[in-house]
Amino acid sequence: MTSGSDLEPFFQGRSYLIAYCPFHEDRGRPNFVLYPRKGICFRCGAEVGPEEVASLLRSGSLELAGGGGKGNGKREEAKALEALFREAYDNLWQGALRPRQAYLRERGIGTGFAQSQGIGHTGSAFLIPFRDREGRLVGAKLRADPAFGLSWRYKNWPGTPSLLYRPFPEGSPTVLVEGELDALLLAQWGIDALAPSTGVWSLLSLPLPKKRPLLLLLDWDEAGQEVGRRLEREGKGVLVERPEWGEGAKDIGEALARLPEERRYDELLALLHRAALAGLGARKP
Ligand SMILES: [Zn+2]
C-alpha cells in the first residue's frame, strides 16, 4: 500500500518523524507519524509496519534511532507532538469541527470533562490523549468519527499502553469496560474506569488491578460475555449484568443513553453497587 511518492518530512526527532501522509492529500500540519517499527496517520488512520517504515525511510534517505531521544531532541519531539494534539483540540472546540461535539454529547460525555481530558478531532477521527500523573503524554487513541465513513473504528498511537484510561486511580469502584468512550463516560463521575486499547480478548492476558471487587462492565455481546465469564471464573472480577433499563443495549453507553440525563448517575451507581454486593456474596465460604 505504498503511494510511490517520497516521504516528505516535516519534523524529524531522534526516534520519530512527523511527515505529510503518503496515503492521502495531506495539507496544513502533517498528520503522519513514523516510529522505527510503526507508522500511523492521525487523520486517515493509515498504519504501516516495520517493513514499510524501512522502505519509506529509504525513499526519503531518512534515519530513525531505535531508542528514545535524549535532551533537546526529546523535548523537541514532545513539543511537535503536543502541537499536533493542540491543533486537534482547537479543531473540535473552536474550529470547523465544532458541530462534531454533538457526538460526544450523544455518548453522554460532558463538554467540560471532554475538554479537561484534552479530547480533539483530527478532521476524521476523535483523538483521545492519555497522560501519566505528571501530565506526560503516554499514548493516544483515535476513534474514527462515524460521520466520515472511514473503514476502521479505532487506532492506537504507537507505544500506547494496553490498559488505558484511569484518570482517577483512587476512584471507586474500579470498573473494566471495553471502549475508551465508555471509560470516559464513567470517569467523568469519579469512577476508576479502565479499558483495553487492544480489544476485549486481550483482557484475558493483561495484568488487571487486584483491587476488589473489579467490576466487569463488558459489552453484552458474545465476546464481551465470554471474556467476562472467564475472568470471573479465574476470580479476577464480577460480571455486571445488563440492567432492565438497558434492555437490548450493547454496552453501558447505549444503556445509559436510554435514561433521562438526571437519572444516569444514580442508576449506574445502583447497578455497580448491586454487582459488587453479589460478588461479595459469591465469595463467602
Ligand atoms: Zn493519512
PDB file of C-alpha atoms and ligand atoms in Angstrom:
ATOM      1  CA  MET A   1       0.000   0.000   0.000  1.00  0.00           C
ATOM      2  CA  THR A   2       2.728   2.498  -0.837  1.00  0.00           C
ATOM      3  CA  SER A   3       1.845   5.559  -2.789  1.00  0.00           C
ATOM      4  CA  GLY A   4       5.120   5.635  -4.673  1.00  0.00           C
ATOM      5  CA  SER A   5       5.831   9.161  -3.531  1.00  0.00           C
ATOM      6  CA  ASP A   6       8.816  10.040  -1.381  1.00  0.00           C
ATOM      7  CA  LEU A   7       8.237  10.762   2.232  1.00  0.00           C
ATOM      8  CA  GLU A   8       8.207  14.474   2.883  1.00  0.00           C
ATOM      9  CA  PRO A   9       9.357  15.060   6.462  1.00  0.00           C
ATOM     10  CA  PHE A  10       8.067  17.999   8.451  1.00  0.00           C
ATOM     11  CA  PHE A  11       9.716  17.370  11.759  1.00  0.00           C
ATOM     12  CA  GLN A  12      12.395  14.838  12.469  1.00  0.00           C
ATOM     13  CA  GLY A  13      13.012  13.804  16.046  1.00  0.00           C
ATOM     14  CA  ARG A  14      15.599  11.244  17.049  1.00  0.00           C
ATOM     15  CA  SER A  15      13.192   8.332  17.293  1.00  0.00           C
ATOM     16  CA  TYR A  16      10.299   9.518  15.223  1.00  0.00           C
ATOM     17  CA  LEU A  17       9.299  11.624  12.353  1.00  0.00           C
ATOM     18  CA  ILE A  18       6.262  13.687  11.515  1.00  0.00           C
ATOM     19  CA  ALA A  19       5.561  13.853   7.801  1.00  0.00           C
ATOM     20  CA  TYR A  20       2.856  14.523   5.278  1.00  0.00           C
ATOM     21  CA  CYS A  21       0.789  11.368   4.917  1.00  0.00           C
ATOM     22  CA  PRO A  22       1.733   9.431   1.781  1.00  0.00           C
ATOM     23  CA  PHE A  23      -1.733   7.842   1.659  1.00  0.00           C
ATOM     24  CA  HIS A  24      -3.884  10.890   1.135  1.00  0.00           C
ATOM     25  CA  GLU A  25      -3.636  14.548   0.237  1.00  0.00           C
ATOM     26  CA  ASP A  26      -2.221  15.923   3.478  1.00  0.00           C
ATOM     27  CA  ARG A  27      -2.302  19.716   3.743  1.00  0.00           C
ATOM     28  CA  GLY A  28      -1.508  22.151   6.537  1.00  0.00           C
ATOM     29  CA  ARG A  29       0.043  20.469   9.518  1.00  0.00           C
ATOM     30  CA  PRO A  30       1.146  16.956   8.530  1.00  0.00           C
ATOM     31  CA  ASN A  31      -0.541  14.007  10.172  1.00  0.00           C
ATOM     32  CA  PHE A  32       1.679  11.027   9.546  1.00  0.00           C
ATOM     33  CA  VAL A  33       3.919   9.916  12.427  1.00  0.00           C
ATOM     34  CA  LEU A  34       6.610   7.366  11.801  1.00  0.00           C
ATOM     35  CA  TYR A  35       8.353   5.357  14.518  1.00  0.00           C
ATOM     36  CA  PRO A  36      11.165   2.853  13.967  1.00  0.00           C
ATOM     37  CA  ARG A  37       8.715  -0.055  13.701  1.00  0.00           C
ATOM     38  CA  LYS A  38       5.353   1.514  13.058  1.00  0.00           C
ATOM     39  CA  GLY A  39       3.724   4.453  11.390  1.00  0.00           C
ATOM     40  CA  ILE A  40       0.242   5.885  11.760  1.00  0.00           C
ATOM     41  CA  CYS A  41      -1.682   8.719  10.173  1.00  0.00           C
ATOM     42  CA  PHE A  42      -3.656  10.755  12.652  1.00  0.00           C
ATOM     43  CA  ARG A  43      -6.086  11.825  10.015  1.00  0.00           C
ATOM     44  CA  CYS A  44      -6.894   8.896   7.735  1.00  0.00           C
ATOM     45  CA  GLY A  45      -5.732   6.218  10.186  1.00  0.00           C
ATOM     46  CA  ALA A  46      -3.403   4.503   7.711  1.00  0.00           C
ATOM     47  CA  GLU A  47      -0.995   2.222   9.513  1.00  0.00           C
ATOM     48  CA  VAL A  48       2.284   0.734   8.362  1.00  0.00           C
ATOM     49  CA  GLY A  49       4.530  -1.963   9.837  1.00  0.00           C
ATOM     50  CA  PRO A  50       8.314  -2.297  10.172  1.00  0.00           C
ATOM     51  CA  GLU A  51       8.993  -3.181   6.541  1.00  0.00           C
ATOM     52  CA  GLU A  52       7.015  -0.293   5.105  1.00  0.00           C
ATOM     53  CA  VAL A  53       8.594   2.051   7.652  1.00  0.00           C
ATOM     54  CA  ALA A  54      12.026   0.977   6.442  1.00  0.00           C
ATOM     55  CA  SER A  55      11.088   1.463   2.801  1.00  0.00           C
ATOM     56  CA  LEU A  56       9.516   4.882   3.453  1.00  0.00           C
ATOM     57  CA  LEU A  57      12.657   5.978   5.287  1.00  0.00           C
ATOM     58  CA  ARG A  58      14.819   4.717   2.430  1.00  0.00           C
ATOM     59  CA  SER A  59      12.737   6.615  -0.083  1.00  0.00           C
ATOM     60  CA  GLY A  60      13.472   9.869   1.719  1.00  0.00           C
ATOM     61  CA  SER A  61      17.046   8.920   2.747  1.00  0.00           C
ATOM     62  CA  LEU A  62      15.995   9.327   6.383  1.00  0.00           C
ATOM     63  CA  GLU A  63      17.023   7.556   9.564  1.00  0.00           C
ATOM     64  CA  LEU A  64      15.439   6.979  12.927  1.00  0.00           C
ATOM     65  CA  ALA A  65      17.205   5.968  16.126  1.00  0.00           C
ATOM     66  CA  GLY A  66      15.696   2.854  17.659  1.00  0.00           C
ATOM     67  CA  GLY A  67      15.783   4.079  21.261  1.00  0.00           C
ATOM     68  CA  GLY A  68      14.209   7.181  22.740  1.00  0.00           C
ATOM     69  CA  GLY A  69      15.765  10.545  22.134  1.00  0.00           C
ATOM     70  CA  LYS A  70      17.738  12.496  24.697  1.00  0.00           C
ATOM     71  CA  GLY A  71      17.970  16.058  25.879  1.00  0.00           C
ATOM     72  CA  ASN A  72      16.789  18.704  23.450  1.00  0.00           C
ATOM     73  CA  GLY A  73      15.857  16.179  20.769  1.00  0.00           C
ATOM     74  CA  LYS A  74      13.345  14.544  23.067  1.00  0.00           C
ATOM     75  CA  ARG A  75      11.921  17.870  24.197  1.00  0.00           C
ATOM     76  CA  GLU A  76      11.575  18.975  20.594  1.00  0.00           C
ATOM     77  CA  GLU A  77       9.744  15.781  19.738  1.00  0.00           C
ATOM     78  CA  ALA A  78       7.389  16.242  22.661  1.00  0.00           C
ATOM     79  CA  LYS A  79       6.723  19.808  21.510  1.00  0.00           C
ATOM     80  CA  ALA A  80       5.920  18.720  17.967  1.00  0.00           C
ATOM     81  CA  LEU A  81       3.520  16.091  19.274  1.00  0.00           C
ATOM     82  CA  GLU A  82       1.844  18.489  21.669  1.00  0.00           C
ATOM     83  CA  ALA A  83       1.342  20.892  18.771  1.00  0.00           C
ATOM     84  CA  LEU A  84      -0.413  18.171  16.809  1.00  0.00           C
ATOM     85  CA  PHE A  85      -2.660  17.422  19.761  1.00  0.00           C
ATOM     86  CA  ARG A  86      -3.381  21.084  20.406  1.00  0.00           C
ATOM     87  CA  GLU A  87      -4.453  21.523  16.818  1.00  0.00           C
ATOM     88  CA  ALA A  88      -6.848  18.605  17.106  1.00  0.00           C
ATOM     89  CA  TYR A  89      -8.198  20.144  20.309  1.00  0.00           C
ATOM     90  CA  ASP A  90      -8.717  23.529  18.654  1.00  0.00           C
ATOM     91  CA  ASN A  91     -10.445  21.893  15.684  1.00  0.00           C
ATOM     92  CA  LEU A  92     -13.079  20.446  17.973  1.00  0.00           C
ATOM     93  CA  TRP A  93     -13.648  23.245  20.448  1.00  0.00           C
ATOM     94  CA  GLN A  94     -13.013  26.400  18.423  1.00  0.00           C
ATOM     95  CA  GLY A  95     -12.618  25.365  14.819  1.00  0.00           C
ATOM     96  CA  ALA A  96     -14.572  23.987  11.922  1.00  0.00           C
ATOM     97  CA  LEU A  97     -15.285  20.699  13.655  1.00  0.00           C
ATOM     98  CA  ARG A  98     -17.300  22.234  16.488  1.00  0.00           C
ATOM     99  CA  PRO A  99     -20.525  20.590  15.256  1.00  0.00           C
ATOM    100  CA  ARG A 100     -18.928  17.204  15.990  1.00  0.00           C
ATOM    101  CA  GLN A 101     -19.067  17.979  19.712  1.00  0.00           C
ATOM    102  CA  ALA A 102     -22.590  16.653  19.339  1.00  0.00           C
ATOM    103  CA  TYR A 103     -21.235  13.124  19.012  1.00  0.00           C
ATOM    104  CA  LEU A 104     -19.577  13.289  22.426  1.00  0.00           C
ATOM    105  CA  ARG A 105     -22.751  14.712  23.922  1.00  0.00           C
ATOM    106  CA  GLU A 106     -24.757  11.841  22.392  1.00  0.00           C
ATOM    107  CA  ARG A 107     -22.355   9.462  24.095  1.00  0.00           C
ATOM    108  CA  GLY A 108     -23.075  11.193  27.396  1.00  0.00           C
ATOM    109  CA  ILE A 109     -19.649  12.804  27.708  1.00  0.00           C
ATOM    110  CA  GLY A 110     -19.923  16.327  29.067  1.00  0.00           C
ATOM    111  CA  THR A 111     -18.170  19.265  27.419  1.00  0.00           C
ATOM    112  CA  GLY A 112     -16.184  20.345  30.478  1.00  0.00           C
ATOM    113  CA  PHE A 113     -14.918  16.850  31.114  1.00  0.00           C
ATOM    114  CA  ALA A 114     -14.034  16.211  27.461  1.00  0.00           C
ATOM    115  CA  GLN A 115     -12.047  19.450  27.422  1.00  0.00           C
ATOM    116  CA  SER A 116     -10.283  18.613  30.675  1.00  0.00           C
ATOM    117  CA  GLN A 117      -9.158  15.352  29.075  1.00  0.00           C
ATOM    118  CA  GLY A 118      -7.826  17.143  26.011  1.00  0.00           C
ATOM    119  CA  ILE A 119     -10.059  15.355  23.516  1.00  0.00           C
ATOM    120  CA  GLY A 120      -9.658  16.671  19.999  1.00  0.00           C
ATOM    121  CA  HIS A 121     -10.651  15.961  16.400  1.00  0.00           C
ATOM    122  CA  THR A 122      -8.140  15.337  13.629  1.00  0.00           C
ATOM    123  CA  GLY A 123     -10.534  16.018  10.778  1.00  0.00           C
ATOM    124  CA  SER A 124     -11.747  12.435  10.503  1.00  0.00           C
ATOM    125  CA  ALA A 125     -11.350  10.974  13.992  1.00  0.00           C
ATOM    126  CA  PHE A 126     -11.644  11.894  17.634  1.00  0.00           C
ATOM    127  CA  LEU A 127      -8.293  12.000  19.361  1.00  0.00           C
ATOM    128  CA  ILE A 128      -8.143  10.834  22.969  1.00  0.00           C
ATOM    129  CA  PRO A 129      -4.768  11.521  24.578  1.00  0.00           C
ATOM    130  CA  PHE A 130      -3.546   9.565  27.596  1.00  0.00           C
ATOM    131  CA  ARG A 131      -1.205  11.144  30.092  1.00  0.00           C
ATOM    132  CA  ASP A 132       0.612   9.944  33.149  1.00  0.00           C
ATOM    133  CA  ARG A 133       0.173  11.618  36.510  1.00  0.00           C
ATOM    134  CA  GLU A 134       2.824  14.188  35.658  1.00  0.00           C
ATOM    135  CA  GLY A 135       0.866  15.125  32.559  1.00  0.00           C
ATOM    136  CA  ARG A 136       3.286  13.489  30.127  1.00  0.00           C
ATOM    137  CA  LEU A 137       1.777  12.002  27.028  1.00  0.00           C
ATOM    138  CA  VAL A 138       1.976   8.201  27.213  1.00  0.00           C
ATOM    139  CA  GLY A 139      -0.299   7.329  24.351  1.00  0.00           C
ATOM    140  CA  ALA A 140      -3.366   8.195  22.369  1.00  0.00           C
ATOM    141  CA  LYS A 141      -6.287   6.618  20.683  1.00  0.00           C
ATOM    142  CA  LEU A 142      -8.047   7.579  17.508  1.00  0.00           C
ATOM    143  CA  ARG A 143     -11.748   6.884  17.361  1.00  0.00           C
ATOM    144  CA  ALA A 144     -12.994   7.223  13.787  1.00  0.00           C
ATOM    145  CA  ASP A 145     -15.817   9.745  13.601  1.00  0.00           C
ATOM    146  CA  PRO A 146     -18.821   7.816  12.241  1.00  0.00           C
ATOM    147  CA  ALA A 147     -19.802  10.937  10.284  1.00  0.00           C
ATOM    148  CA  PHE A 148     -16.800  10.481   7.977  1.00  0.00           C
ATOM    149  CA  GLY A 149     -17.310   6.893   6.812  1.00  0.00           C
ATOM    150  CA  LEU A 150     -13.790   5.576   7.427  1.00  0.00           C
ATOM    151  CA  SER A 151     -13.038   1.884   7.046  1.00  0.00           C
ATOM    152  CA  TRP A 152     -11.679   1.500  10.603  1.00  0.00           C
ATOM    153  CA  ARG A 153     -13.004   2.314  14.073  1.00  0.00           C
ATOM    154  CA  TYR A 154     -10.009   2.508  16.396  1.00  0.00           C
ATOM    155  CA  LYS A 155      -6.296   3.085  16.035  1.00  0.00           C
ATOM    156  CA  ASN A 156      -3.639   3.286  18.725  1.00  0.00           C
ATOM    157  CA  TRP A 157      -0.823   5.747  18.793  1.00  0.00           C
ATOM    158  CA  PRO A 158       2.332   3.611  18.674  1.00  0.00           C
ATOM    159  CA  GLY A 159       3.524   2.696  22.142  1.00  0.00           C
ATOM    160  CA  THR A 160       0.128   3.270  23.756  1.00  0.00           C
ATOM    161  CA  PRO A 161      -0.174   1.118  26.911  1.00  0.00           C
ATOM    162  CA  SER A 162      -2.549  -1.818  26.629  1.00  0.00           C
ATOM    163  CA  LEU A 163      -4.623  -0.987  29.684  1.00  0.00           C
ATOM    164  CA  LEU A 164      -5.903   2.504  29.428  1.00  0.00           C
ATOM    165  CA  TYR A 165      -7.717   5.296  30.925  1.00  0.00           C
ATOM    166  CA  ARG A 166      -7.733   5.681  34.635  1.00  0.00           C
ATOM    167  CA  PRO A 167      -7.708   9.350  35.379  1.00  0.00           C
ATOM    168  CA  PHE A 168      -8.951   8.519  38.886  1.00  0.00           C
ATOM    169  CA  PRO A 169      -6.930   5.523  40.059  1.00  0.00           C
ATOM    170  CA  GLU A 170      -8.178   6.186  43.580  1.00  0.00           C
ATOM    171  CA  GLY A 171     -11.787   6.444  42.399  1.00  0.00           C
ATOM    172  CA  SER A 172     -14.358   3.941  43.374  1.00  0.00           C
ATOM    173  CA  PRO A 173     -15.419   1.414  42.282  1.00  0.00           C
ATOM    174  CA  THR A 174     -12.917   0.010  39.775  1.00  0.00           C
ATOM    175  CA  VAL A 175     -14.705  -0.847  36.578  1.00  0.00           C
ATOM    176  CA  LEU A 176     -13.486  -2.522  33.427  1.00  0.00           C
ATOM    177  CA  VAL A 177     -15.216  -1.515  30.179  1.00  0.00           C
ATOM    178  CA  GLU A 178     -14.423  -2.306  26.547  1.00  0.00           C
ATOM    179  CA  GLY A 179     -14.135   1.114  24.958  1.00  0.00           C
ATOM    180  CA  GLU A 180     -12.384   4.355  25.863  1.00  0.00           C
ATOM    181  CA  LEU A 181     -15.522   6.403  25.348  1.00  0.00           C
ATOM    182  CA  ASP A 182     -17.366   4.288  27.903  1.00  0.00           C
ATOM    183  CA  ALA A 183     -14.361   4.618  30.214  1.00  0.00           C
ATOM    184  CA  LEU A 184     -14.553   8.390  29.795  1.00  0.00           C
ATOM    185  CA  LEU A 185     -18.247   8.302  30.474  1.00  0.00           C
ATOM    186  CA  LEU A 186     -17.646   6.589  33.818  1.00  0.00           C
ATOM    187  CA  ALA A 187     -14.523   8.540  34.697  1.00  0.00           C
ATOM    188  CA  GLN A 188     -16.376  11.824  34.491  1.00  0.00           C
ATOM    189  CA  TRP A 189     -18.308  10.655  37.557  1.00  0.00           C
ATOM    190  CA  GLY A 190     -15.149   9.840  39.504  1.00  0.00           C
ATOM    191  CA  ILE A 191     -15.281   6.113  38.802  1.00  0.00           C
ATOM    192  CA  ASP A 192     -11.948   4.382  38.250  1.00  0.00           C
ATOM    193  CA  ALA A 193     -12.585   3.170  34.711  1.00  0.00           C
ATOM    194  CA  LEU A 194     -10.230   1.070  32.631  1.00  0.00           C
ATOM    195  CA  ALA A 195     -10.408  -0.032  29.026  1.00  0.00           C
ATOM    196  CA  PRO A 196      -8.056  -2.203  26.983  1.00  0.00           C
ATOM    197  CA  SER A 197      -6.518  -0.485  23.970  1.00  0.00           C
ATOM    198  CA  THR A 198      -6.058  -3.864  22.309  1.00  0.00           C
ATOM    199  CA  GLY A 199      -9.542  -5.329  22.249  1.00  0.00           C
ATOM    200  CA  VAL A 200     -11.664  -7.337  24.646  1.00  0.00           C
ATOM    201  CA  TRP A 201      -9.815 -10.654  24.212  1.00  0.00           C
ATOM    202  CA  SER A 202      -6.558  -9.093  25.382  1.00  0.00           C
ATOM    203  CA  LEU A 203      -8.139  -8.715  28.827  1.00  0.00           C
ATOM    204  CA  LEU A 204      -7.574 -12.435  29.360  1.00  0.00           C
ATOM    205  CA  SER A 205      -3.812 -11.936  29.358  1.00  0.00           C
ATOM    206  CA  LEU A 206      -3.402  -8.410  30.748  1.00  0.00           C
ATOM    207  CA  PRO A 207      -2.398  -7.871  34.375  1.00  0.00           C
ATOM    208  CA  LEU A 208      -5.587  -6.494  35.922  1.00  0.00           C
ATOM    209  CA  PRO A 209      -5.702  -4.482  39.133  1.00  0.00           C
ATOM    210  CA  LYS A 210      -6.038  -6.690  42.190  1.00  0.00           C
ATOM    211  CA  LYS A 211      -8.292  -4.244  43.988  1.00  0.00           C
ATOM    212  CA  ARG A 212     -11.567  -5.979  44.809  1.00  0.00           C
ATOM    213  CA  PRO A 213     -14.104  -6.103  43.562  1.00  0.00           C
ATOM    214  CA  LEU A 214     -13.160  -5.365  39.964  1.00  0.00           C
ATOM    215  CA  LEU A 215     -16.452  -4.886  38.172  1.00  0.00           C
ATOM    216  CA  LEU A 216     -16.568  -6.282  34.640  1.00  0.00           C
ATOM    217  CA  LEU A 217     -18.892  -3.997  32.736  1.00  0.00           C
ATOM    218  CA  LEU A 218     -18.142  -5.516  29.335  1.00  0.00           C
ATOM    219  CA  ASP A 219     -20.295  -5.359  26.228  1.00  0.00           C
ATOM    220  CA  TRP A 220     -23.374  -7.519  26.417  1.00  0.00           C
ATOM    221  CA  ASP A 221     -22.483  -9.403  23.265  1.00  0.00           C
ATOM    222  CA  GLU A 222     -20.992 -12.851  22.834  1.00  0.00           C
ATOM    223  CA  ALA A 223     -17.320 -11.833  23.028  1.00  0.00           C
ATOM    224  CA  GLY A 224     -17.786  -9.493  25.988  1.00  0.00           C
ATOM    225  CA  GLN A 225     -19.765 -12.038  27.982  1.00  0.00           C
ATOM    226  CA  GLU A 226     -17.410 -14.899  27.163  1.00  0.00           C
ATOM    227  CA  VAL A 227     -14.375 -12.894  28.299  1.00  0.00           C
ATOM    228  CA  GLY A 228     -16.294 -11.713  31.373  1.00  0.00           C
ATOM    229  CA  ARG A 229     -17.265 -15.247  32.405  1.00  0.00           C
ATOM    230  CA  ARG A 230     -13.715 -16.466  32.001  1.00  0.00           C
ATOM    231  CA  LEU A 231     -12.306 -13.619  34.090  1.00  0.00           C
ATOM    232  CA  GLU A 232     -14.985 -14.281  36.703  1.00  0.00           C
ATOM    233  CA  ARG A 233     -14.100 -17.987  36.843  1.00  0.00           C
ATOM    234  CA  GLU A 234     -10.456 -17.029  37.376  1.00  0.00           C
ATOM    235  CA  GLY A 235     -11.542 -14.893  40.325  1.00  0.00           C
ATOM    236  CA  LYS A 236     -10.482 -11.671  38.610  1.00  0.00           C
ATOM    237  CA  GLY A 237     -13.741  -9.793  38.858  1.00  0.00           C
ATOM    238  CA  VAL A 238     -17.507  -9.742  38.987  1.00  0.00           C
ATOM    239  CA  LEU A 239     -19.566  -9.657  35.802  1.00  0.00           C
ATOM    240  CA  VAL A 240     -22.144  -6.851  35.657  1.00  0.00           C
ATOM    241  CA  GLU A 241     -25.402  -7.992  34.061  1.00  0.00           C
ATOM    242  CA  ARG A 242     -27.357  -5.814  31.691  1.00  0.00           C
ATOM    243  CA  PRO A 243     -29.932  -3.859  33.721  1.00  0.00           C
ATOM    244  CA  GLU A 244     -33.644  -3.790  32.882  1.00  0.00           C
ATOM    245  CA  TRP A 245     -33.410  -0.171  31.816  1.00  0.00           C
ATOM    246  CA  GLY A 246     -30.776  -1.149  29.283  1.00  0.00           C
ATOM    247  CA  GLU A 247     -32.771  -3.868  27.567  1.00  0.00           C
ATOM    248  CA  GLY A 248     -31.360  -4.502  24.086  1.00  0.00           C
ATOM    249  CA  ALA A 249     -28.377  -2.167  24.627  1.00  0.00           C
ATOM    250  CA  LYS A 250     -24.997  -3.497  23.540  1.00  0.00           C
ATOM    251  CA  ASP A 251     -22.906  -1.615  26.073  1.00  0.00           C
ATOM    252  CA  ILE A 252     -23.197   0.653  29.085  1.00  0.00           C
ATOM    253  CA  GLY A 253     -23.008   3.786  26.937  1.00  0.00           C
ATOM    254  CA  GLU A 254     -26.029   2.736  24.901  1.00  0.00           C
ATOM    255  CA  ALA A 255     -27.895   1.648  28.012  1.00  0.00           C
ATOM    256  CA  LEU A 256     -27.351   4.935  29.845  1.00  0.00           C
ATOM    257  CA  ALA A 257     -28.376   6.911  26.766  1.00  0.00           C
ATOM    258  CA  ARG A 258     -31.871   5.440  27.185  1.00  0.00           C
ATOM    259  CA  LEU A 259     -32.279   7.089  30.553  1.00  0.00           C
ATOM    260  CA  PRO A 260     -33.097  10.718  31.142  1.00  0.00           C
ATOM    261  CA  GLU A 261     -29.869  12.525  31.935  1.00  0.00           C
ATOM    262  CA  GLU A 262     -30.694  13.214  35.553  1.00  0.00           C
ATOM    263  CA  ARG A 263     -31.168   9.516  36.324  1.00  0.00           C
ATOM    264  CA  ARG A 264     -27.988   8.176  34.693  1.00  0.00           C
ATOM    265  CA  TYR A 265     -25.549   8.627  37.547  1.00  0.00           C
ATOM    266  CA  ASP A 266     -27.862   7.125  40.177  1.00  0.00           C
ATOM    267  CA  GLU A 267     -28.842   4.136  38.050  1.00  0.00           C
ATOM    268  CA  LEU A 268     -25.234   3.427  37.123  1.00  0.00           C
ATOM    269  CA  LEU A 269     -24.113   3.519  40.745  1.00  0.00           C
ATOM    270  CA  ALA A 270     -27.017   1.292  41.791  1.00  0.00           C
ATOM    271  CA  LEU A 271     -26.100  -1.196  39.047  1.00  0.00           C
ATOM    272  CA  LEU A 272     -22.453  -1.297  40.117  1.00  0.00           C
ATOM    273  CA  HIS A 273     -23.386  -1.485  43.771  1.00  0.00           C
ATOM    274  CA  ARG A 274     -25.659  -4.496  43.193  1.00  0.00           C
ATOM    275  CA  ALA A 275     -22.938  -6.286  41.214  1.00  0.00           C
ATOM    276  CA  ALA A 276     -20.348  -5.594  43.915  1.00  0.00           C
ATOM    277  CA  LEU A 277     -22.664  -6.971  46.597  1.00  0.00           C
ATOM    278  CA  ALA A 278     -23.448 -10.061  44.525  1.00  0.00           C
ATOM    279  CA  GLY A 279     -19.707 -10.587  44.083  1.00  0.00           C
ATOM    280  CA  LEU A 280     -19.068 -10.329  47.809  1.00  0.00           C
ATOM    281  CA  GLY A 281     -21.871 -12.820  48.462  1.00  0.00           C
ATOM    282  CA  ALA A 282     -20.453 -15.288  45.954  1.00  0.00           C
ATOM    283  CA  ARG A 283     -17.065 -15.257  47.623  1.00  0.00           C
ATOM    284  CA  LYS A 284     -18.379 -16.115  51.101  1.00  0.00           C
ATOM    285  CA  PRO A 285     -17.346 -19.611  52.246  1.00  0.00           C
TER     286      PRO A 285
HETATM  287 ZN    ZN B   1      -3.306   9.770   6.054  1.00  0.00          ZN
END
